Tab-separated table of N, CA and C in Angstrom:
chain	number	residue	atom	x	y	z
K	8	MET	N	-21.394	8.006	-10.119
K	8	MET	CA	-21.596	6.411	-9.548
K	8	MET	C	-23.022	6.169	-9.757
K	9	LYS	N	-24.158	6.994	-9.250
K	9	LYS	CA	-25.510	7.049	-9.000
K	9	LYS	C	-26.266	6.812	-10.322
K	10	THR	N	-25.441	7.841	-11.368
K	10	THR	CA	-25.916	7.702	-12.736
K	10	THR	C	-25.701	6.357	-13.504
K	11	LEU	N	-24.960	5.758	-13.659
K	11	LEU	CA	-24.547	4.809	-13.818
K	11	LEU	C	-25.484	3.524	-13.195
K	12	ALA	N	-25.801	3.644	-12.138
K	12	ALA	CA	-26.762	2.688	-11.511
K	12	ALA	C	-28.355	2.946	-11.631
K	13	LEU	N	-28.447	4.543	-12.081
K	13	LEU	CA	-30.010	4.342	-12.772
K	13	LEU	C	-30.140	4.213	-14.166
K	14	PHE	N	-29.036	4.205	-15.138
K	14	PHE	CA	-29.213	3.680	-16.679
K	14	PHE	C	-28.927	2.370	-16.254
K	15	LEU	N	-28.276	1.292	-15.238
K	15	LEU	CA	-28.192	-0.338	-15.426
K	15	LEU	C	-29.664	-0.515	-14.886
K	16	GLY	N	-30.091	0.351	-14.027
K	16	GLY	CA	-31.797	0.045	-13.174
K	16	GLY	C	-32.480	-0.143	-14.638
K	17	LEU	N	-32.749	1.354	-15.167
K	17	LEU	CA	-33.611	0.829	-16.685
K	17	LEU	C	-33.125	0.307	-17.427
K	18	PHE	N	-31.966	-0.040	-17.577
K	18	PHE	CA	-31.767	-1.285	-18.641
K	18	PHE	C	-32.294	-2.464	-18.403
K	19	VAL	N	-31.974	-2.896	-17.043
K	19	VAL	CA	-33.061	-4.174	-16.169
K	19	VAL	C	-34.264	-4.810	-16.440
K	20	SER	N	-34.618	-3.242	-16.047
K	20	SER	CA	-36.131	-3.196	-16.118
K	20	SER	C	-36.820	-3.254	-17.462
K	21	ASN	N	-35.885	-2.503	-18.149
K	21	ASN	CA	-36.697	-3.028	-19.774
K	21	ASN	C	-36.520	-4.503	-20.246
K	22	LEU	N	-35.216	-4.795	-20.220
K	22	LEU	CA	-34.825	-6.491	-20.258
K	22	LEU	C	-36.413	-7.205	-19.509
K	23	VAL	N	-36.845	-6.739	-18.332
K	23	VAL	CA	-37.780	-7.746	-17.590
K	23	VAL	C	-39.291	-7.057	-18.424
K	24	PHE	N	-39.760	-6.130	-18.467
K	24	PHE	CA	-40.662	-5.748	-19.210
K	24	PHE	C	-40.637	-6.521	-20.654
K	25	ALA	N	-39.527	-6.901	-21.347
K	25	ALA	CA	-39.800	-7.194	-22.208
K	25	ALA	C	-40.181	-8.367	-22.683
K	26	GLN	N	-40.086	-9.145	-21.189
K	26	GLN	CA	-40.221	-10.556	-21.558
K	26	GLN	C	-41.810	-10.568	-21.171
K	27	PHE	N	-42.365	-10.095	-20.875
K	27	PHE	CA	-44.130	-9.770	-20.286
K	27	PHE	C	-44.727	-10.918	-21.680
K	28	ASP	N	-45.111	-11.797	-21.426
K	28	ASP	CA	-46.027	-12.492	-22.307
K	28	ASP	C	-47.443	-11.915	-22.905
K	29	VAL	N	-47.688	-12.014	-24.130
K	29	VAL	CA	-48.854	-11.855	-24.690
K	29	VAL	C	-50.154	-12.734	-23.937
K	30	GLU	N	-49.678	-13.942	-23.961
K	30	GLU	CA	-50.596	-14.711	-23.209
K	30	GLU	C	-51.214	-14.162	-22.040
K	31	GLU	N	-50.344	-13.605	-21.211
K	31	GLU	CA	-51.050	-13.306	-19.997
K	31	GLU	C	-51.994	-12.037	-19.996
K	32	ARG	N	-51.872	-11.579	-21.176
K	32	ARG	CA	-52.966	-10.260	-20.811
K	32	ARG	C	-54.362	-11.004	-20.667
K	33	ASP	N	-55.228	-9.561	-20.117
K	33	ASP	CA	-56.517	-9.860	-20.013
K	33	ASP	C	-57.290	-9.188	-21.139
K	34	ASP	N	-57.570	-10.096	-22.006
K	34	ASP	CA	-58.522	-10.045	-22.594
K	34	ASP	C	-59.599	-10.081	-22.952
K	35	ASN	N	-60.624	-9.174	-21.968
K	35	ASN	CA	-62.440	-9.665	-21.775
K	35	ASN	C	-62.860	-8.771	-22.628
K	36	PHE	N	-62.813	-8.868	-24.224
K	36	PHE	CA	-63.509	-8.268	-24.761
K	36	PHE	C	-63.657	-8.996	-26.393
K	37	ILE	N	-64.673	-8.855	-26.644
K	37	ILE	CA	-64.878	-9.692	-28.278
K	37	ILE	C	-65.294	-8.634	-29.280
K	38	THR	N	-64.159	-8.953	-29.965
K	38	THR	CA	-64.346	-8.497	-31.835
K	38	THR	C	-65.694	-8.744	-32.658
K	39	GLU	N	-66.059	-8.286	-33.668
K	39	GLU	CA	-66.929	-8.486	-34.214
K	39	GLU	C	-66.616	-8.020	-35.434
K	40	ASN	N	-66.467	-9.080	-36.301
K	40	ASN	CA	-66.608	-8.717	-37.700
K	40	ASN	C	-67.724	-9.148	-38.949
K	41	ASN	N	-67.655	-8.169	-39.423
K	41	ASN	CA	-69.003	-8.297	-40.451
K	41	ASN	C	-68.408	-8.429	-41.185
K	42	LYS	N	-68.420	-9.120	-42.511
K	42	LYS	CA	-68.452	-9.528	-43.926
K	42	LYS	C	-69.611	-9.251	-44.640
K	43	ASN	N	-69.543	-8.948	-46.317
K	43	ASN	CA	-70.382	-9.266	-46.754
K	43	ASN	C	-69.755	-10.089	-47.908
K	44	ILE	N	-70.659	-10.732	-48.144
K	44	ILE	CA	-70.197	-11.654	-49.525
K	44	ILE	C	-71.199	-11.139	-50.702
K	45	LEU	N	-70.414	-10.874	-51.665
K	45	LEU	CA	-70.860	-10.115	-52.864
K	45	LEU	C	-70.887	-11.167	-53.770
K	46	LYS	N	-71.736	-11.052	-54.798
K	46	LYS	CA	-71.775	-11.475	-56.096
K	46	LYS	C	-72.046	-10.612	-56.926
K	47	ILE	N	-71.198	-10.605	-58.365
K	47	ILE	CA	-71.398	-9.704	-59.210
K	47	ILE	C	-71.739	-10.203	-60.335
K	48	ASP	N	-72.771	-9.695	-61.073
K	48	ASP	CA	-73.046	-10.239	-62.497
K	48	ASP	C	-72.922	-9.043	-63.359
K	49	ILE	N	-72.028	-9.371	-64.214
K	49	ILE	CA	-71.687	-7.804	-65.197
K	49	ILE	C	-72.613	-8.436	-66.706
K	50	LYS	N	-73.616	-7.664	-66.873
K	50	LYS	CA	-74.373	-7.882	-68.237
K	50	LYS	C	-73.199	-7.742	-69.290
K	51	GLU	N	-73.716	-8.737	-70.502
K	51	GLU	CA	-73.156	-8.409	-71.947
K	51	GLU	C	-74.218	-8.261	-72.595
K	52	PRO	N	-74.271	-7.444	-73.831
K	52	PRO	CA	-72.846	-6.707	-74.083
K	52	PRO	C	-73.047	-5.444	-73.450
K	53	LEU	N	-71.905	-4.995	-73.325
K	53	LEU	CA	-71.654	-3.329	-73.238
K	53	LEU	C	-72.423	-2.773	-73.976
K	54	LEU	N	-73.642	-2.140	-73.532
K	54	LEU	CA	-73.606	-0.552	-74.543
K	54	LEU	C	-72.994	0.474	-75.415
K	55	GLN	N	-73.142	0.865	-76.160
K	55	GLN	CA	-72.753	1.802	-76.391
K	55	GLN	C	-73.008	2.763	-77.218
K	56	VAL	N	-73.122	4.304	-76.733
K	56	VAL	CA	-74.406	5.053	-77.463
K	56	VAL	C	-73.309	5.626	-78.705
K	57	ALA	N	-74.419	5.743	-79.713
K	57	ALA	CA	-74.052	5.818	-80.807
K	57	ALA	C	-74.034	7.125	-80.985
K	58	VAL	N	-73.360	7.697	-82.276
K	58	VAL	CA	-73.121	9.100	-82.344
K	58	VAL	C	-73.956	9.260	-83.361
K	59	LYS	N	-74.592	10.563	-83.590
K	59	LYS	CA	-75.631	10.998	-84.446
K	59	LYS	C	-74.948	11.642	-85.864
K	60	ASN	N	-75.616	11.612	-87.185
K	60	ASN	CA	-74.938	12.103	-88.205
K	60	ASN	C	-73.621	11.060	-88.310
K	61	CYS	N	-73.497	10.428	-88.371
K	61	CYS	CA	-72.267	9.668	-88.381
K	61	CYS	C	-71.868	8.513	-89.506
K	62	ASN	N	-71.487	8.288	-90.411
K	62	ASN	CA	-72.062	7.482	-91.616
K	62	ASN	C	-71.211	6.163	-91.123
K	63	ASP	N	-70.153	6.055	-90.422
K	63	ASP	CA	-68.987	5.081	-90.457
K	63	ASP	C	-68.703	5.054	-88.896
K	64	PHE	N	-69.389	4.517	-88.109
K	64	PHE	CA	-69.450	4.520	-86.781
K	64	PHE	C	-68.617	3.646	-86.091
K	65	LYS	N	-67.441	3.255	-85.585
K	65	LYS	CA	-66.763	2.374	-84.973
K	65	LYS	C	-66.601	2.348	-83.432
K	66	ALA	N	-67.749	1.525	-82.714
K	66	ALA	CA	-67.682	1.873	-81.491
K	66	ALA	C	-65.938	1.463	-80.438
K	67	ALA	N	-66.316	2.008	-79.067
K	67	ALA	CA	-64.795	2.106	-78.273
K	67	ALA	C	-64.888	0.381	-78.165
K	68	ASN	N	-63.443	0.061	-77.966
K	68	ASN	CA	-63.138	-1.192	-77.848
K	68	ASN	C	-62.138	-1.074	-76.705
K	69	PHE	N	-61.904	-2.170	-76.205
K	69	PHE	CA	-60.851	-2.604	-74.882
K	69	PHE	C	-59.718	-2.938	-75.629
K	70	GLU	N	-58.607	-3.406	-74.816
K	70	GLU	CA	-57.182	-3.673	-75.361
K	70	GLU	C	-57.254	-5.590	-74.661
K	71	GLY	N	-57.794	-6.169	-75.755
K	71	GLY	CA	-57.846	-7.618	-75.223
K	71	GLY	C	-59.359	-8.397	-75.646
K	72	GLY	N	-60.169	-6.988	-75.692
K	72	GLY	CA	-61.730	-7.473	-76.212
K	72	GLY	C	-62.365	-7.012	-74.885
K	73	ILE	N	-63.663	-6.824	-74.789
K	73	ILE	CA	-64.743	-6.594	-73.825
K	73	ILE	C	-64.765	-7.736	-72.758
K	74	PRO	N	-65.030	-9.016	-73.131
K	74	PRO	CA	-64.504	-10.093	-72.267
K	74	PRO	C	-63.597	-10.039	-71.015
K	75	ALA	N	-62.203	-9.968	-71.703
K	75	ALA	CA	-61.235	-9.347	-70.599
K	75	ALA	C	-61.138	-8.073	-69.967
K	76	TYR	N	-62.483	-6.764	-70.466
K	76	TYR	CA	-62.201	-5.657	-69.349
K	76	TYR	C	-63.509	-6.306	-68.410
K	77	LYS	N	-64.713	-7.211	-68.844
K	77	LYS	CA	-65.343	-7.674	-68.092
K	77	LYS	C	-64.653	-8.517	-66.818
K	78	GLU	N	-63.874	-9.171	-66.934
K	78	GLU	CA	-62.843	-10.019	-65.910
K	78	GLU	C	-61.739	-9.229	-65.317
K	79	MET	N	-61.592	-7.974	-65.555
K	79	MET	CA	-60.445	-7.655	-64.874
K	79	MET	C	-61.458	-6.764	-64.210
K	80	LEU	N	-62.258	-6.030	-64.486
K	80	LEU	CA	-63.381	-5.288	-63.561
K	80	LEU	C	-63.837	-6.291	-62.428
K	81	ARG	N	-64.515	-7.102	-62.806
K	81	ARG	CA	-65.137	-7.937	-61.500
K	81	ARG	C	-63.987	-8.249	-60.647
K	82	LYS	N	-62.582	-9.106	-60.880
K	82	LYS	CA	-61.688	-8.955	-60.221
K	82	LYS	C	-61.478	-8.018	-59.523
K	83	TYR	N	-61.305	-6.528	-60.285
K	83	TYR	CA	-60.623	-5.208	-59.361
K	83	TYR	C	-61.978	-4.966	-58.168
K	84	MET	N	-63.281	-4.994	-58.469
K	84	MET	CA	-64.178	-4.928	-57.685
K	84	MET	C	-64.278	-5.785	-56.411
K	85	TYR	N	-63.831	-7.206	-56.855
K	85	TYR	CA	-63.825	-7.797	-55.785
K	85	TYR	C	-62.606	-7.738	-54.725
K	86	ASP	N	-61.177	-6.988	-55.111
K	86	ASP	CA	-60.237	-6.804	-54.925
K	86	ASP	C	-60.418	-4.759	-54.348
K	87	TYR	N	-61.086	-4.241	-54.747
K	87	TYR	CA	-61.187	-3.009	-53.869
K	87	TYR	C	-62.351	-2.168	-53.571
K	88	LEU	N	-63.648	-2.897	-53.718
K	88	LEU	CA	-64.801	-2.767	-53.044
K	88	LEU	C	-64.670	-2.795	-51.908
K	89	ASN	N	-64.955	-1.613	-50.551
K	89	ASN	CA	-65.414	-1.478	-49.378
K	89	ASN	C	-66.336	-2.149	-49.065
K	90	THR	N	-67.052	-3.074	-48.956
K	90	THR	CA	-68.326	-3.545	-48.619
K	90	THR	C	-68.584	-3.669	-47.302
K	91	GLU	N	-67.679	-3.161	-46.588
K	91	GLU	CA	-68.179	-3.396	-45.266
K	91	GLU	C	-69.125	-1.956	-44.912
K	92	PHE	N	-69.011	-1.007	-45.794
K	92	PHE	CA	-69.990	0.325	-45.732
K	92	PHE	C	-71.223	0.142	-46.042
K	93	TYR	N	-70.932	-0.456	-47.355
K	93	TYR	CA	-72.945	-0.923	-47.434
K	93	TYR	C	-73.112	-2.271	-47.939
K	94	VAL	N	-74.357	-2.363	-48.118
K	94	VAL	CA	-75.254	-4.023	-48.758
K	94	VAL	C	-75.797	-3.430	-49.917
K	95	LEU	N	-75.391	-3.278	-50.702
K	95	LEU	CA	-76.371	-3.186	-52.138
K	95	LEU	C	-76.777	-4.210	-52.749
K	96	ASN	N	-78.227	-4.239	-53.339
K	96	ASN	CA	-78.400	-5.848	-53.828
K	96	ASN	C	-79.494	-4.748	-55.258
K	97	GLY	N	-79.535	-5.387	-56.421
K	97	GLY	CA	-80.072	-4.900	-57.400
K	97	GLY	C	-79.527	-4.616	-58.696
K	98	ASP	N	-80.219	-3.562	-59.808
K	98	ASP	CA	-79.215	-3.579	-61.021
K	98	ASP	C	-79.107	-1.907	-60.751
K	99	PHE	N	-77.133	-2.565	-61.575
K	99	PHE	CA	-76.841	-0.635	-61.093
K	99	PHE	C	-76.137	-0.570	-62.999
K	100	THR	N	-76.483	0.666	-63.102
K	100	THR	CA	-75.732	1.044	-64.472
K	100	THR	C	-74.888	1.835	-64.321
K	101	PHE	N	-73.528	1.758	-64.874
K	101	PHE	CA	-72.176	2.847	-65.264
K	101	PHE	C	-72.378	3.412	-66.324
K	102	THR	N	-72.056	4.641	-66.554
K	102	THR	CA	-71.810	5.288	-67.632
K	102	THR	C	-70.325	5.748	-67.832
K	103	MET	N	-69.392	5.214	-68.625
K	103	MET	CA	-68.358	5.669	-68.726
K	103	MET	C	-68.197	6.599	-70.008
K	104	THR	N	-67.345	7.647	-69.661
K	104	THR	CA	-67.088	8.501	-70.868
K	104	THR	C	-65.702	8.104	-71.142
K	105	ILE	N	-65.134	8.077	-72.342
K	105	ILE	CA	-63.742	7.709	-72.836
K	105	ILE	C	-63.449	8.439	-73.983
K	106	ASP	N	-62.857	9.223	-73.711
K	106	ASP	CA	-61.920	10.442	-74.374
K	106	ASP	C	-61.274	9.849	-75.715
K	107	GLN	N	-61.030	10.709	-76.395
K	107	GLN	CA	-60.303	10.480	-78.035
K	107	GLN	C	-59.326	9.485	-77.854
K	108	THR	N	-58.590	9.397	-76.590
K	108	THR	CA	-56.939	9.060	-76.190
K	108	THR	C	-57.376	8.047	-75.911
K	109	GLY	N	-58.349	7.524	-75.602
K	109	GLY	CA	-59.393	6.138	-75.069
K	109	GLY	C	-58.884	6.145	-73.442
K	110	LYS	N	-58.552	6.973	-72.929
K	110	LYS	CA	-58.731	7.449	-71.838
K	110	LYS	C	-60.261	7.630	-70.592
K	111	VAL	N	-60.488	6.732	-69.699
K	111	VAL	CA	-62.035	7.160	-68.918
K	111	VAL	C	-61.936	8.339	-67.979
K	112	THR	N	-62.689	9.206	-68.804
K	112	THR	CA	-62.591	10.640	-68.160
K	112	THR	C	-63.531	10.662	-66.877
K	113	ASN	N	-64.771	9.825	-67.216
K	113	ASN	CA	-66.066	10.551	-66.548
K	113	ASN	C	-66.700	9.210	-65.972
K	114	ILE	N	-67.240	9.179	-64.790
K	114	ILE	CA	-67.930	7.598	-64.574
K	114	ILE	C	-69.002	8.216	-63.647
K	115	GLU	N	-70.256	7.394	-63.734
K	115	GLU	CA	-71.742	7.844	-63.273
K	115	GLU	C	-72.529	6.553	-63.412
K	116	GLY	N	-72.796	6.378	-61.673
K	116	GLY	CA	-73.803	5.568	-61.331
K	116	GLY	C	-75.105	5.816	-61.556
K	117	SER	N	-75.993	5.033	-61.531
K	117	SER	CA	-77.320	5.381	-60.886
K	117	SER	C	-78.131	3.738	-60.914
K	118	PRO	N	-79.067	3.396	-60.509
K	118	PRO	CA	-80.095	4.409	-59.442
K	118	PRO	C	-79.319	5.079	-58.181
K	119	LYS	N	-79.354	6.766	-57.785
K	119	LYS	CA	-79.450	6.468	-56.594
K	119	LYS	C	-80.417	6.255	-55.303
K	120	VAL	N	-79.675	4.934	-54.376
K	120	VAL	CA	-80.296	4.657	-53.569
K	120	VAL	C	-79.721	5.200	-52.231
K	121	GLU	N	-79.776	4.488	-50.918
K	121	GLU	CA	-78.937	4.706	-49.778
K	121	GLU	C	-77.746	4.119	-49.975
K	122	ASN	N	-76.886	4.791	-49.437
K	122	ASN	CA	-75.536	4.122	-49.645
K	122	ASN	C	-74.859	4.228	-50.636
K	123	SER	N	-75.412	4.475	-51.870
K	123	SER	CA	-74.895	4.207	-53.284
K	123	SER	C	-73.517	5.191	-53.534
K	124	GLN	N	-73.805	6.323	-53.255
K	124	GLN	CA	-72.819	6.963	-53.253
K	124	GLN	C	-71.002	6.696	-52.971
K	125	ILE	N	-71.743	6.396	-51.635
K	125	ILE	CA	-69.854	5.324	-51.555
K	125	ILE	C	-69.489	4.766	-52.341
K	126	PHE	N	-71.001	3.756	-52.644
K	126	PHE	CA	-70.352	2.468	-53.823
K	126	PHE	C	-70.000	3.418	-54.673
K	127	PHE	N	-70.917	4.170	-55.722
K	127	PHE	CA	-70.330	5.016	-56.844
K	127	PHE	C	-68.732	5.178	-56.783
K	128	ASP	N	-68.457	6.130	-55.711
K	128	ASP	CA	-66.976	6.742	-55.417
K	128	ASP	C	-65.781	5.497	-55.429
K	129	ASP	N	-66.819	4.243	-54.563
K	129	ASP	CA	-65.446	3.095	-55.032
K	129	ASP	C	-65.153	2.536	-56.044
K	130	MET	N	-66.709	2.697	-57.103
K	130	MET	CA	-66.705	1.980	-58.481
K	130	MET	C	-65.750	2.965	-59.143
K	131	LYS	N	-65.434	4.220	-59.251
K	131	LYS	CA	-64.726	5.137	-59.905
K	131	LYS	C	-63.367	4.774	-59.711
K	132	TYR	N	-63.087	4.619	-58.691
K	132	TYR	CA	-61.553	4.364	-57.577
K	132	TYR	C	-61.383	2.848	-58.650
K	133	VAL	N	-62.734	2.131	-58.862
K	133	VAL	CA	-61.661	0.677	-59.414
K	133	VAL	C	-61.744	1.115	-60.927
K	134	VAL	N	-62.269	1.514	-61.240
K	134	VAL	CA	-62.451	1.673	-63.080
K	134	VAL	C	-61.101	2.601	-63.187
K	135	ARG	N	-60.829	3.277	-62.312
K	135	ARG	CA	-59.280	4.150	-62.497
K	135	ARG	C	-58.417	3.183	-61.920
K	136	ARG	N	-58.191	2.363	-61.231
K	136	ARG	CA	-57.492	1.641	-60.764
K	136	ARG	C	-56.977	0.352	-62.301
K	137	ILE	N	-57.996	0.339	-63.481
K	137	ILE	CA	-57.591	-0.594	-64.369
K	137	ILE	C	-56.517	0.669	-65.339
K	138	LYS	N	-55.447	-0.288	-65.662
K	138	LYS	CA	-54.401	0.527	-66.204
K	138	LYS	C	-54.205	0.686	-67.960
K	139	LYS	N	-55.033	-0.516	-68.302
K	139	LYS	CA	-55.215	-0.794	-69.728
K	139	LYS	C	-55.975	0.394	-70.815
K	140	ASN	N	-55.583	0.761	-71.705
K	140	ASN	CA	-56.901	1.860	-72.377
K	140	ASN	C	-57.448	1.305	-73.187
K	141	TRP	N	-58.564	2.653	-73.733
K	141	TRP	CA	-59.735	1.640	-74.345
K	141	TRP	C	-59.302	2.024	-75.870
K	142	ILE	N	-59.533	1.440	-76.746
K	142	ILE	CA	-59.332	1.841	-78.003
K	142	ILE	C	-60.575	3.093	-78.391
K	143	PRO	N	-60.490	4.674	-78.720
K	143	PRO	CA	-61.210	5.125	-78.341
K	143	PRO	C	-62.370	4.916	-79.791
K	144	ALA	N	-63.589	4.980	-79.566
K	144	ALA	CA	-64.556	4.870	-80.799
K	144	ALA	C	-64.229	6.354	-81.902
K	145	SER	N	-64.905	5.657	-83.156
K	145	SER	CA	-64.498	6.508	-84.064
K	145	SER	C	-65.528	6.991	-84.968
K	146	CYS	N	-65.544	8.005	-85.553
K	146	CYS	CA	-66.627	8.427	-86.274
K	146	CYS	C	-66.087	8.862	-88.070
K	147	ASN	N	-66.190	8.208	-89.120
K	147	ASN	CA	-65.768	8.801	-90.200
K	147	ASN	C	-63.828	8.877	-89.932
K	148	GLY	N	-63.260	7.726	-89.371
K	148	GLY	CA	-62.392	7.785	-89.369
K	148	GLY	C	-61.739	8.628	-88.634
K	149	GLN	N	-62.318	9.161	-87.541
K	149	GLN	CA	-61.400	10.262	-86.673
K	149	GLN	C	-61.799	9.647	-85.429
K	150	PRO	N	-60.910	10.240	-83.985
K	150	PRO	CA	-61.297	9.515	-82.716
K	150	PRO	C	-62.239	9.984	-82.089
K	151	ILE	N	-63.010	9.782	-81.510
K	151	ILE	CA	-64.298	10.714	-80.715
K	151	ILE	C	-64.665	10.635	-79.549
K	152	THR	N	-65.097	11.070	-78.848
K	152	THR	CA	-65.495	11.087	-77.269
K	152	THR	C	-66.551	10.246	-77.385
K	153	SER	N	-66.648	8.900	-76.403
K	153	SER	CA	-68.444	8.226	-76.393
K	153	SER	C	-68.071	7.571	-75.279
K	154	GLN	N	-69.480	7.387	-74.984
K	154	GLN	CA	-70.150	6.638	-73.381
K	154	GLN	C	-70.207	5.242	-74.033
K	155	ILE	N	-69.985	4.727	-72.649
K	155	ILE	CA	-70.149	3.159	-72.527
K	155	ILE	C	-71.064	2.573	-71.574
K	156	LYS	N	-72.082	1.779	-71.536
K	156	LYS	CA	-73.068	1.718	-70.515
K	156	LYS	C	-72.363	0.489	-69.937
K	157	ILE	N	-72.339	0.366	-68.606
K	157	ILE	CA	-72.073	-1.367	-67.902
K	157	ILE	C	-73.423	-1.496	-67.437
K	158	LYS	N	-74.093	-2.716	-67.631
K	158	LYS	CA	-74.888	-3.026	-66.641
K	158	LYS	C	-74.455	-4.247	-65.808
K	159	MET	N	-74.908	-3.855	-64.183
K	159	MET	CA	-74.572	-4.932	-63.604
K	159	MET	C	-75.867	-5.267	-62.477
K	160	ASN	N	-75.563	-6.401	-61.840
K	160	ASN	CA	-76.684	-6.885	-60.744
K	160	ASN	C	-75.836	-7.317	-59.804
K	161	LEU	N	-75.819	-6.616	-58.463
K	161	LEU	CA	-75.091	-7.181	-57.529
K	161	LEU	C	-75.952	-7.752	-56.184
K	162	SER	N	-75.542	-8.925	-55.871
K	162	SER	CA	-75.944	-9.137	-54.995
K	162	SER	C	-75.255	-9.751	-53.569
K	163	ALA	N	-75.297	-8.596	-52.091
K	163	ALA	CA	-74.744	-8.829	-51.215
K	163	ALA	C	-75.448	-9.494	-49.890
K	164	ILE	N	-74.598	-10.247	-49.348
K	164	ILE	CA	-75.535	-11.143	-48.180
K	164	ILE	C	-74.485	-10.672	-47.117
K	165	ALA	N	-74.958	-10.086	-46.432
K	165	ALA	CA	-74.304	-9.353	-44.675
K	165	ALA	C	-74.369	-10.756	-43.431
K	166	THR	N	-73.085	-10.870	-43.168
K	166	THR	CA	-73.109	-12.599	-42.547
K	166	THR	C	-72.291	-11.341	-41.080
K	167	ASP	N	-72.315	-12.597	-40.270
K	167	ASP	CA	-71.460	-12.017	-38.865
K	167	ASP	C	-70.402	-13.065	-38.969
K	168	VAL	N	-68.970	-12.978	-38.929
K	168	VAL	CA	-68.069	-13.768	-38.566
K	168	VAL	C	-67.621	-13.552	-37.212
């Protein structure tokens, strides 16, 4: 009988505390949210590093064209960059290596400035999120590894919300 009374008491107390209204809490704290407004200007054309001793060089291209890649890259940058950790302004260059199969195998950013390594790591993540492949560059009809340089200008404004 005591066990039944104990379980009944616990059950009733759970119902009483479950009705605790969130508005009755004492929240004497202020949360601050910092937001960065980011403007991205990707320069055109994307520069392709030419191959020496090649008579018939064809540059790498993206499925849908370079303007489609620029728009997709800009959209993914707005979606996936974690701009709460850094505020970067100025010109940046990214060099992407595209292998013979059209996959991006390496991404390097420059110039190195304060907090830029976090930004460069985020950009590697952004570029890898783009699932479409490149059409590889070719030399004399054979696919080759090539490099593409993407120049962009970033303008970030930090605000308190």
